[in-house]
Coordinates of C-alpha atoms and ligand atoms in Angstrom, one line a residue:
X242 CA -31.8 -0.2 3.6
X243 CA -28.8 1.9 2.9
X244 CA -28.6 3.4 -0.6
X245 CA -25.3 2.4 -2.2
X246 CA -23.0 5.3 -3.1
X247 CA -19.3 5.8 -4.0
X248 CA -17.3 6.3 -0.8
X249 CA -15.2 8.9 -2.6
X250 CA -17.4 11.0 -4.9
X251 CA -20.7 10.0 -3.4
X252 CA -22.3 9.3 -6.8
X253 CA -25.1 6.7 -6.7
X254 CA -24.3 5.7 -10.3
X255 CA -22.2 2.7 -9.3
X256 CA -22.2 -0.9 -10.6
X257 CA -21.8 -4.4 -9.1
X258 CA -18.3 -5.7 -9.9
X259 CA -17.8 -9.2 -8.4
X260 CA -18.5 -11.5 -5.4
X261 CA -15.3 -12.9 -3.8
X262 CA -14.0 -14.9 -0.9
X263 CA -10.9 -14.5 1.3
X264 CA -8.4 -16.4 -0.8
X265 CA -5.4 -15.6 1.4
X266 CA -7.0 -17.1 4.5
X267 CA -9.5 -19.7 3.2
X268 CA -10.6 -20.7 6.7
X269 CA -13.0 -17.8 6.4
X270 CA -15.7 -18.9 3.9
X271 CA -17.7 -15.7 3.8
X272 CA -18.5 -14.0 0.5
X273 CA -17.9 -10.3 0.0
X274 CA -19.4 -8.0 -2.7
X275 CA -17.3 -5.5 -4.7
X276 CA -18.7 -2.5 -6.5
X277 CA -17.1 -0.1 -9.0
X278 CA -17.5 3.7 -9.4
X279 CA -17.2 4.6 -13.1
X280 CA -16.3 8.2 -12.3
X281 CA -13.5 7.5 -9.8
X282 CA -12.6 4.1 -11.3
X283 CA -12.3 2.7 -7.8
X284 CA -13.4 -0.7 -6.6
X285 CA -14.9 -0.9 -3.1
X286 CA -16.3 -3.4 -0.7
X287 CA -19.8 -3.1 0.5
X288 CA -20.7 -3.2 3.3
X289 CA -17.4 -2.4 5.0
X290 CA -16.4 -4.9 7.8
X291 CA -17.4 -3.9 11.3
X292 CA -14.9 -3.7 14.2
X293 CA -16.2 -6.9 15.7
X294 CA -15.2 -8.7 12.5
X295 CA -11.6 -7.7 12.7
X296 CA -10.4 -10.8 14.5
X297 CA -11.8 -12.9 11.6
X298 CA -10.5 -10.7 8.8
X299 CA -7.0 -10.1 10.3
X300 CA -6.1 -13.7 11.5
X301 CA -3.4 -14.2 14.2
X302 CA -0.9 -15.2 11.5
X303 CA -1.6 -12.1 9.3
X304 CA 1.8 -11.6 7.6
X305 CA 2.3 -7.9 8.5
X306 CA 2.1 -8.6 12.2
X307 CA 4.4 -11.6 12.5
X308 CA 8.2 -11.4 12.8
X309 CA 9.5 -13.6 9.9
X310 CA 13.0 -12.2 9.6
X311 CA 12.5 -11.9 5.8
X312 CA 13.2 -8.6 4.1
X313 CA 11.4 -8.0 0.8
X314 CA 13.7 -7.6 -2.3
X315 CA 12.8 -4.0 -2.9
X316 CA 13.4 -3.0 0.7
X317 CA 16.8 -4.7 0.5
X318 CA 17.5 -2.6 -2.6
X319 CA 16.4 0.6 -0.9
X320 CA 18.8 -0.3 2.0
X321 CA 21.7 -0.7 -0.5
X322 CA 20.9 2.6 -2.2
X323 CA 20.5 4.5 1.0
X324 CA 23.1 3.0 3.2
X325 CA 25.8 1.6 0.9
X326 CA 27.7 4.4 -0.9
X327 CA 29.1 1.9 -3.5
X328 CA 25.7 2.1 -5.3
X329 CA 25.9 5.0 -7.6
X330 CA 23.3 4.2 -10.2
X331 CA 21.3 7.4 -9.9
X332 CA 18.8 6.7 -12.9
X333 CA 18.0 3.3 -11.4
X334 CA 17.4 4.7 -8.0
X335 CA 15.0 7.3 -9.4
X336 CA 13.2 4.8 -11.7
X337 CA 12.6 2.2 -9.0
X338 CA 12.1 4.7 -6.1
X339 CA 10.8 8.0 -7.6
X340 CA 10.8 9.2 -4.0
X341 CA 14.4 8.3 -3.3
X342 CA 15.7 11.9 -2.9
X343 CA 12.8 12.8 -0.7
X344 CA 13.6 9.9 1.7
X345 CA 17.3 10.8 1.5
X346 CA 16.7 14.4 2.5
X347 CA 14.0 14.0 5.2
X348 CA 15.1 14.0 8.8
X349 CA 11.9 13.3 10.8
X350 CA 9.8 10.5 9.3
X351 CA 6.5 8.9 10.3
X352 CA 5.5 5.6 8.7
X353 CA 1.8 4.9 9.1
X354 CA 0.8 1.3 9.6
X355 CA 4.5 0.5 9.8
X356 CA 3.9 -3.1 11.0
X357 CA 7.2 -4.5 12.4
X358 CA 9.1 -1.5 11.1
X359 CA 11.4 -3.0 8.5
X360 CA 11.2 0.2 6.4
X361 CA 11.9 2.3 9.5
X362 CA 14.9 0.1 10.3
X363 CA 16.5 1.1 7.0
X364 CA 15.8 4.8 7.6
X365 CA 17.1 4.7 11.2
X366 CA 20.4 3.1 9.9
X367 CA 20.9 6.3 7.8
X368 CA 20.5 8.5 10.8
X369 CA 16.9 9.6 10.6
X370 CA 14.5 10.2 13.5
X371 CA 12.0 7.4 12.9
X372 CA 8.4 7.3 14.2
X373 CA 5.9 4.4 13.6
X374 CA 2.1 4.5 13.9
X375 CA 0.6 1.1 14.4
X376 CA -2.5 -0.4 16.0
X377 CA -1.1 -3.9 16.6
X378 CA 0.2 -4.3 20.2
X379 CA 2.6 -7.1 19.2
X380 CA 4.1 -5.0 16.4
X381 CA 4.4 -2.0 18.8
X382 CA 6.5 -4.1 21.2
X383 CA 8.9 -5.1 18.3
X384 CA 9.2 -1.4 17.2
X385 CA 10.0 -0.2 20.7
X386 CA 12.7 -2.9 21.1
X387 CA 14.3 -1.6 17.9
X388 CA 14.4 1.9 19.2
X389 CA 11.8 3.6 17.0
X390 CA 9.4 6.2 18.4
X391 CA 5.8 4.9 18.4
X392 CA 2.3 6.1 18.2
X393 CA -0.4 3.5 19.1
X394 CA -3.7 3.2 17.3
X395 CA -4.5 5.1 14.1
X396 CA -4.0 8.6 12.8
X397 CA -7.4 9.7 14.1
X398 CA -6.8 8.5 17.7
X399 CA -3.1 9.1 18.1
X400 CA -2.3 12.7 19.2
X401 CA 0.2 14.0 16.7
X402 CA 1.1 17.7 16.6
X403 CA 0.6 20.0 13.6
X404 CA 3.5 20.7 11.2
X405 CA 5.7 18.1 12.8
X406 CA 7.1 15.8 10.1
X407 CA 9.3 16.2 7.0
X408 CA 7.9 13.0 5.5
X409 CA 4.9 10.8 6.1
X410 CA 5.0 7.4 4.4
X411 CA 2.4 4.7 4.0
X412 CA 3.0 1.4 2.2
X413 CA 0.1 -0.9 1.3
X414 CA -2.2 0.8 3.9
X415 CA -4.2 3.4 1.9
X416 CA -6.5 0.6 0.6
X417 CA -7.4 -0.4 4.2
X418 CA -8.8 3.0 5.0
X419 CA -12.5 3.5 5.2
X420 CA -12.4 7.4 5.0
X421 CA -9.3 8.2 2.9
X422 CA -10.4 11.9 2.6
X423 CA -10.1 12.3 6.4
X424 CA -6.8 10.5 6.4
X425 CA -5.4 12.8 3.7
X426 CA -6.6 15.8 5.8
X427 CA -4.8 14.6 8.9
X428 CA -1.5 13.8 7.0
X429 CA -1.6 17.4 5.6
X430 CA -2.1 18.8 9.1
X431 CA 0.9 16.9 10.6
X432 CA 3.3 17.6 7.8
X433 CA 5.7 20.6 7.9
X434 CA 5.1 23.1 5.1
X435 CA 7.0 21.8 2.1
X436 CA 6.9 18.3 3.6
X437 CA 6.0 15.2 1.6
X438 CA 3.4 12.4 1.8
X439 CA 4.6 9.3 0.0
X440 CA 2.5 6.2 -0.4
X441 CA 2.0 3.1 -2.4
X442 CA -1.3 1.4 -3.1
X443 CA -2.7 -1.1 -5.7
X444 CA -4.1 0.4 -8.9
X445 CA -7.7 -0.5 -9.6
X446 CA -7.4 0.9 -13.1
X447 CA -4.7 -1.6 -14.1
X448 CA -4.9 -4.5 -16.5
X449 CA -4.2 -6.9 -13.6
X450 CA -7.2 -5.5 -11.7
X451 CA -9.4 -6.6 -14.7
X452 CA -8.8 -10.2 -13.5
X453 CA -11.4 -9.6 -10.8
X454 CA -11.3 -12.4 -8.2
X455 CA -7.9 -13.5 -9.5
X456 CA -6.3 -10.1 -8.9
X457 CA -4.1 -10.8 -5.8
X458 CA -4.3 -7.2 -4.6
X459 CA -8.1 -7.2 -4.5
X460 CA -7.5 -9.0 -1.2
X461 CA -10.9 -9.0 0.3
X462 CA -12.1 -8.5 3.0
X463 CA -9.0 -6.5 4.2
X464 CA -8.9 -4.1 1.3
X465 CA -11.8 -1.7 1.6
X466 CA -11.2 0.7 -1.3
X467 CA -8.9 0.0 -4.3
X468 CA -7.9 3.3 -5.8
X469 CA -7.1 4.6 -9.2
X470 CA -4.8 7.4 -10.3
X471 CA -7.9 9.6 -10.7
X472 CA -9.3 9.0 -7.2
X473 CA -5.9 9.5 -5.5
X474 CA -5.3 12.7 -7.5
X475 CA -8.8 14.1 -6.6
X476 CA -8.4 13.3 -2.9
X477 CA -5.0 15.0 -2.7
X478 CA -5.9 18.1 -4.8
X479 CA -8.9 18.7 -2.5
X480 CA -6.5 19.0 0.4
X481 CA -4.1 21.4 -1.4
X482 CA -1.4 18.8 -1.9
X483 CA 0.7 18.9 -5.1
X484 CA 0.5 15.3 -6.2
X485 CA 2.7 13.3 -8.6
X486 CA 1.5 9.8 -9.4
X487 CA 3.6 7.0 -10.9
X488 CA 2.3 3.7 -12.3
X489 CA 4.6 0.7 -11.8
X490 CA 4.5 -3.0 -12.4
X491 CA 4.5 -5.0 -9.2
X492 CA 6.4 -8.3 -9.8
X493 CA 4.9 -9.8 -6.6
X494 CA 1.4 -8.9 -7.7
X495 CA 1.9 -10.3 -11.3
X496 CA 3.2 -13.6 -9.8
X497 CA 0.7 -13.9 -6.9
X498 CA -2.2 -13.2 -9.3
X499 CA -1.0 -15.9 -11.6
X500 CA -0.7 -18.4 -8.8
X501 CA -4.2 -17.5 -7.6
X502 CA -5.7 -17.8 -11.0
X503 CA -4.2 -21.3 -11.6
X504 CA -4.6 -22.4 -8.0
X505 CA -0.9 -23.1 -7.9
X506 CA 0.3 -24.0 -4.4
X507 CA 3.4 -26.2 -4.9
X508 CA 6.5 -24.2 -4.1
X509 CA 8.5 -25.9 -6.9
X510 CA 6.0 -24.9 -9.5
X511 CA 5.8 -21.4 -8.1
X512 CA 9.5 -21.0 -8.4
X513 CA 9.5 -22.2 -12.0
X514 CA 6.6 -19.9 -13.0
X515 CA 8.3 -17.0 -11.3
X516 CA 11.4 -17.5 -13.5
X517 CA 9.2 -17.9 -16.6
X518 CA 7.3 -14.7 -15.8
X519 CA 10.5 -12.6 -15.4
X520 CA 10.9 -11.6 -19.1
X521 CA 7.2 -10.5 -19.1
X522 CA 7.7 -8.4 -15.9
X523 CA 10.8 -6.8 -17.3
X524 CA 9.0 -6.0 -20.6
X525 CA 6.1 -4.5 -18.7
X526 CA 8.4 -2.5 -16.6
X527 CA 10.3 -1.1 -19.5
X528 CA 7.7 -0.6 -22.2
X529 CA 4.2 -0.8 -20.8
X530 CA 4.1 0.6 -17.3
X531 CA 0.5 1.8 -17.8
X532 CA -0.5 -1.8 -17.2
X533 CA 1.1 -1.6 -13.8
X534 CA -0.9 -2.5 -10.7
X535 CA 1.0 -0.4 -8.3
X536 CA 0.5 3.3 -7.7
X537 CA 3.4 5.3 -6.2
X538 CA 2.2 8.6 -5.0
X539 CA 4.3 11.7 -4.0
X540 CA 2.4 14.6 -2.6
X541 CA 4.0 17.9 -1.5
X542 CA 2.4 20.1 1.1
Ligands
ZN656 ZN1 -16.7 7.8 -7.2

């Protein structure tokens, strides 16, 4: 029998958190156990899924791998800010995207786990050299067709040269990584000196995370480790990065967690609730960001 320990700090002083199912793809009726490390404030799945389970946990219609033609609201906004000179609201740019200037100034960018490359499309439009790292073969085909450079596989198997990128980004990927310390080490290696690692990941220390099974971003079995500001900071400092961590409210997470909790599937009801939740989301955004379930991390090499 394996002795349970925290995958980050290795303490054995951990506690059981919850049992949960795959609520996003209910065809899979397996139950998964989640534990919490009180030191790192992380939540983690145990045991981690094995490679032979990946077909079950990433179904064929997994949203990140399918071309839907839809562009999320925030990416549309980033596109406007970056590629439409009419937008001159600098404070808004910095508030919504604390990494805006870093993206603006970078020339050679790698997006890890880039999926179909909708973020890279926006960067390419503004003249940057865009590279995508992605394991899914269907997504890789789409990327190539759109003219992005590609690396197949993951950061441990793809051969990427030392000191080669101004910026490495990763959106909603960090929580899928079994050994985040090794990933942080690799990102440090491939960044140019003075380059930036920017990523977003759910916040396990948020109020919303306290909803346990009804926290949308818990998303088992695909999320292996849900990180806190503390665990992220420790991982980055160990590798000599200079980190800055921002906590933000995620409107999508607030809404989806509400739908999950109240088992709300009707599109009409969802639309109405989304509208009713808007003042709450704006209030949280303006006055109580510490409740936010999204971590935005900027780390300088
Ligand atoms: Zn720990």
